[in-house]
Amino acid sequence: MCRVRVQSFWKGLNRESQEFWGVNMVLIDDSNDRIHAFANSKYCDDLVKDIKEGEVYVISNFKVKDYLGDEKYRAVRNKKHIYFTAHTQFKKCTNGGLQIENYAFDLFHLEDIGKLADDNRFLIDMVGKVKNVQELIKIKKNDVEKSLFKFEISNGSSSVPVTFFDEFGQLVEKQFGSLDAKNLYVIISCAKVGRYEGTPPLSNYPATRVFVNPKHYSVAELKMSWTEKKKEPVKPSVEREEVVVEIPRKILTVKKIKNLPANHGEGNVFCEVTVKRISDPKNWFFRKCSGCDLELEHEGGKFKCSRANGCDESGSIAIIFPDHEITKIIDKTVIDLHANCADEAEEDKFPEILNTFLKKKYTINLCINQDNIQKGSTVYDAHEIFLGPEEGDNFDPAGATVLEVADCSIVNDNSTDGNGNQTPQTGNSTNMKTKARKRIEPVAFSTSDNSMPPPLKNIKVEKIGK
């Protein structure tokens, strides 16, 4: 007696006469082993009525036979199969027992399909992701209407074509149509492998079953590997040193700024200006020619140079300096300047520190707006203020002066330390032959000695031109 789950069953028919031969089954036990069972048409009248795929049954009084070896398209790779007899009992299990899995497959790699196509003894199981689904193809053969449903299954590196025929293909096509076509994973069980125009496709057989998105470990592994293959490889980041490229500014004259066309639009431009005055209650000003520094004369609403052919390309405009740019130059904000005027009497007094802007050249990033272009306003807002180029020191070698070195004397110090007399004599410390030397007896130092020391030698240092 065995307790088994029916994974699939199908009727055995004569291909030509369509005579009913019996019922075939794929059974699974609690060890996840599979075996093929066959019930002859003589003993399966009640069996055909009651059997359902996926249900658990108890089978007893059956025979186990060996395959003869010449059978084709066997559903299970097992040397033995179960054979029903007149005494076999096949009943639905009503008592509990060990868990039996819903599915059991003998999966093959897609890359092995070429070898499997040359062996027609067995049907095979394969898992893959569905892609390249085609519309149902309807044809007529010998005045009989037939249909084909084609698609491919892939594991990410290899693909296998699949063709299902007639009613079976229509059922699978209908099932695919009700699901997300981009996320279809299938296990095709007991598929037939053949060759068509050199390509080994999978096709359906009476035992074939298609499990769409089943809860099986092989589908979970395929989804995981498919996701990892889609991920782009992480490129090693290479630290690059940022190089600041200074783009030369385009400097506009005041004349060009005032004559900007109407279609110029709002934006920023650069101009070089020299601060001539700062608007204060005294309202003083001075206009001079940029070419000769003469004061300009006001004639007919325009300023002209009194010198012949004089021309003023720069002109005069009013610029509003922003607080943040003033702070960068004088290191004080408007609030700081206002706070210095503690007394009410000095609150309206013009800050003297702002006079530091006078008579200095600046490059200013001006904000050009519609009032300047269309309405002719000569009051401009400064966006950035840049100081003019600083004057560096003169490093011309020709202009360097010769450094005079004063005369100095170098005194030779002939004094010796207290251990000077303790050194060994040369005559006693070497084997070399030496000439006789005159011995000089040391004389004790006396403060009463009035003898003059020899004069010191003066060494002059020449002047060296640098």
PDB file of C-alpha atoms in Angstrom, residues 306-421:
ATOM      1  CA  SER A 306      36.906 120.147 -25.107  1.00  0.00           C
ATOM      2  CA  ARG A 307      39.860 118.593 -26.924  1.00  0.00           C
ATOM      3  CA  ALA A 308      39.414 118.188 -30.693  1.00  0.00           C
ATOM      4  CA  ASN A 309      38.307 114.711 -31.784  1.00  0.00           C
ATOM      5  CA  GLY A 310      37.913 113.710 -28.170  1.00  0.00           C
ATOM      6  CA  CYS A 311      35.902 110.578 -27.570  1.00  0.00           C
ATOM      7  CA  ASP A 312      34.526 109.048 -24.416  1.00  0.00           C
ATOM      8  CA  GLU A 313      33.930 105.312 -24.817  1.00  0.00           C
ATOM      9  CA  SER A 314      33.182 104.652 -21.170  1.00  0.00           C
ATOM     10  CA  GLY A 315      30.814 107.321 -19.906  1.00  0.00           C
ATOM     11  CA  SER A 316      29.210 107.417 -16.509  1.00  0.00           C
ATOM     12  CA  ILE A 317      26.560 105.178 -14.968  1.00  0.00           C
ATOM     13  CA  ALA A 318      25.067 104.705 -11.511  1.00  0.00           C
ATOM     14  CA  ILE A 319      25.724 101.312  -9.900  1.00  0.00           C
ATOM     15  CA  ILE A 320      24.137  99.957  -6.728  1.00  0.00           C
ATOM     16  CA  PHE A 321      26.656  97.875  -4.792  1.00  0.00           C
ATOM     17  CA  PRO A 322      25.073  94.919  -2.921  1.00  0.00           C
ATOM     18  CA  ASP A 323      25.697  94.435   0.759  1.00  0.00           C
ATOM     19  CA  HIS A 324      27.421  91.038   0.411  1.00  0.00           C
ATOM     20  CA  GLU A 325      29.972  92.429  -2.049  1.00  0.00           C
ATOM     21  CA  ILE A 326      30.649  95.502   0.119  1.00  0.00           C
ATOM     22  CA  THR A 327      31.229  93.182   3.082  1.00  0.00           C
ATOM     23  CA  LYS A 328      33.917  91.236   1.151  1.00  0.00           C
ATOM     24  CA  ILE A 329      35.892  94.448   0.550  1.00  0.00           C
ATOM     25  CA  ILE A 330      35.523  96.420   3.814  1.00  0.00           C
ATOM     26  CA  ASP A 331      34.717  93.437   6.084  1.00  0.00           C
ATOM     27  CA  LYS A 332      31.650  95.224   7.477  1.00  0.00           C
ATOM     28  CA  THR A 333      27.952  94.896   6.767  1.00  0.00           C
ATOM     29  CA  VAL A 334      25.341  97.640   6.570  1.00  0.00           C
ATOM     30  CA  ILE A 335      24.150  96.611  10.018  1.00  0.00           C
ATOM     31  CA  ASP A 336      27.693  97.012  11.364  1.00  0.00           C
ATOM     32  CA  LEU A 337      27.991 100.491   9.868  1.00  0.00           C
ATOM     33  CA  HIS A 338      24.592 101.484  11.193  1.00  0.00           C
ATOM     34  CA  ALA A 339      25.508 100.168  14.649  1.00  0.00           C
ATOM     35  CA  ASN A 340      28.591 102.403  14.727  1.00  0.00           C
ATOM     36  CA  CYS A 341      26.295 105.402  14.526  1.00  0.00           C
ATOM     37  CA  ALA A 342      24.963 105.016  18.063  1.00  0.00           C
ATOM     38  CA  ASP A 343      23.810 108.584  18.415  1.00  0.00           C
ATOM     39  CA  GLU A 344      20.661 109.737  16.661  1.00  0.00           C
ATOM     40  CA  ALA A 345      22.509 112.783  15.410  1.00  0.00           C
ATOM     41  CA  GLU A 346      25.041 110.598  13.563  1.00  0.00           C
ATOM     42  CA  GLU A 347      22.491 108.087  12.223  1.00  0.00           C
ATOM     43  CA  ASP A 348      22.184 109.856   8.851  1.00  0.00           C
ATOM     44  CA  LYS A 349      25.882 110.651   8.619  1.00  0.00           C
ATOM     45  CA  PHE A 350      27.683 109.173   5.625  1.00  0.00           C
ATOM     46  CA  PRO A 351      30.202 106.459   6.742  1.00  0.00           C
ATOM     47  CA  GLU A 352      33.733 107.582   5.955  1.00  0.00           C
ATOM     48  CA  ILE A 353      34.875 103.974   5.334  1.00  0.00           C
ATOM     49  CA  LEU A 354      32.840 103.907   2.118  1.00  0.00           C
ATOM     50  CA  ASN A 355      35.138 106.531   0.677  1.00  0.00           C
ATOM     51  CA  THR A 356      37.759 103.788   0.291  1.00  0.00           C
ATOM     52  CA  PHE A 357      36.008 102.849  -2.979  1.00  0.00           C
ATOM     53  CA  LEU A 358      36.896 106.180  -4.579  1.00  0.00           C
ATOM     54  CA  LYS A 359      39.415 106.351  -7.402  1.00  0.00           C
ATOM     55  CA  LYS A 360      39.867 102.569  -7.538  1.00  0.00           C
ATOM     56  CA  LYS A 361      39.277 100.446 -10.598  1.00  0.00           C
ATOM     57  CA  TYR A 362      36.865  97.524 -10.347  1.00  0.00           C
ATOM     58  CA  THR A 363      35.515  94.865 -12.670  1.00  0.00           C
ATOM     59  CA  ILE A 364      31.812  94.549 -11.970  1.00  0.00           C
ATOM     60  CA  ASN A 365      29.328  91.861 -12.970  1.00  0.00           C
ATOM     61  CA  LEU A 366      26.225  93.935 -13.765  1.00  0.00           C
ATOM     62  CA  CYS A 367      22.652  92.649 -13.779  1.00  0.00           C
ATOM     63  CA  ILE A 368      20.901  93.866 -16.934  1.00  0.00           C
ATOM     64  CA  ASN A 369      17.118  93.977 -16.534  1.00  0.00           C
ATOM     65  CA  GLN A 370      14.179  95.152 -18.642  1.00  0.00           C
ATOM     66  CA  ASP A 371      14.283  98.645 -17.125  1.00  0.00           C
ATOM     67  CA  ASN A 372      17.808  99.153 -18.490  1.00  0.00           C
ATOM     68  CA  ILE A 373      16.985  97.782 -21.934  1.00  0.00           C
ATOM     69  CA  GLN A 374      13.476  99.011 -22.678  1.00  0.00           C
ATOM     70  CA  LYS A 375      13.012 102.005 -20.363  1.00  0.00           C
ATOM     71  CA  GLY A 376      16.555 103.357 -20.702  1.00  0.00           C
ATOM     72  CA  SER A 377      17.354 103.282 -16.988  1.00  0.00           C
ATOM     73  CA  THR A 378      21.026 104.059 -16.263  1.00  0.00           C
ATOM     74  CA  VAL A 379      20.930 102.640 -12.749  1.00  0.00           C
ATOM     75  CA  TYR A 380      22.404  99.137 -12.650  1.00  0.00           C
ATOM     76  CA  ASP A 381      22.602  96.504  -9.932  1.00  0.00           C
ATOM     77  CA  ALA A 382      25.993  94.940  -9.277  1.00  0.00           C
ATOM     78  CA  HIS A 383      26.047  91.158  -8.852  1.00  0.00           C
ATOM     79  CA  GLU A 384      29.780  90.717  -8.198  1.00  0.00           C
ATOM     80  CA  ILE A 385      32.653  93.141  -7.667  1.00  0.00           C
ATOM     81  CA  PHE A 386      36.235  92.248  -8.537  1.00  0.00           C
ATOM     82  CA  LEU A 387      39.207  94.411  -7.632  1.00  0.00           C
ATOM     83  CA  GLY A 388      41.516  95.563 -10.417  1.00  0.00           C
ATOM     84  CA  PRO A 389      44.868  93.831 -11.024  1.00  0.00           C
ATOM     85  CA  GLU A 390      47.376  94.378  -8.219  1.00  0.00           C
ATOM     86  CA  GLU A 391      50.785  95.868  -8.994  1.00  0.00           C
ATOM     87  CA  GLY A 392      53.587  93.475  -8.111  1.00  0.00           C
ATOM     88  CA  ASP A 393      57.172  94.226  -7.173  1.00  0.00           C
ATOM     89  CA  ASN A 394      59.866  94.774  -9.802  1.00  0.00           C
ATOM     90  CA  PHE A 395      61.935  91.618 -10.205  1.00  0.00           C
ATOM     91  CA  ASP A 396      64.125  92.894 -13.067  1.00  0.00           C
ATOM     92  CA  PRO A 397      67.697  91.592 -12.475  1.00  0.00           C
ATOM     93  CA  ALA A 398      69.154  94.651 -14.195  1.00  0.00           C
ATOM     94  CA  GLY A 399      67.718  96.915 -11.550  1.00  0.00           C
ATOM     95  CA  ALA A 400      69.345  95.134  -8.622  1.00  0.00           C
ATOM     96  CA  THR A 401      72.100  97.003  -6.727  1.00  0.00           C
ATOM     97  CA  VAL A 402      75.454  95.565  -5.675  1.00  0.00           C
ATOM     98  CA  LEU A 403      75.543  94.622  -2.039  1.00  0.00           C
ATOM     99  CA  GLU A 404      78.564  96.200  -0.353  1.00  0.00           C
ATOM    100  CA  VAL A 405      80.367  94.027   2.183  1.00  0.00           C
ATOM    101  CA  ALA A 406      82.166  95.888   4.941  1.00  0.00           C
ATOM    102  CA  ASP A 407      85.780  95.095   5.799  1.00  0.00           C
ATOM    103  CA  CYS A 408      86.160  92.650   8.643  1.00  0.00           C
ATOM    104  CA  SER A 409      88.980  90.798  10.416  1.00  0.00           C
ATOM    105  CA  ILE A 410      89.199  87.123  11.188  1.00  0.00           C
ATOM    106  CA  VAL A 411      91.099  86.358  14.415  1.00  0.00           C
ATOM    107  CA  ASN A 412      92.916  83.061  14.706  1.00  0.00           C
ATOM    108  CA  ASP A 413      92.366  81.586  18.168  1.00  0.00           C
ATOM    109  CA  ASN A 414      95.535  79.775  19.162  1.00  0.00           C
ATOM    110  CA  SER A 415      94.345  78.779  22.614  1.00  0.00           C
ATOM    111  CA  THR A 416      94.254  75.080  23.483  1.00  0.00           C
ATOM    112  CA  ASP A 417      92.242  73.154  26.000  1.00  0.00           C
ATOM    113  CA  GLY A 418      93.619  71.656  29.200  1.00  0.00           C
ATOM    114  CA  ASN A 419      94.271  68.289  27.604  1.00  0.00           C
ATOM    115  CA  GLY A 420      96.563  69.646  24.905  1.00  0.00           C
ATOM    116  CA  ASN A 421      99.755  68.503  26.693  1.00  0.00           C
TER     117      ASN A 421
END
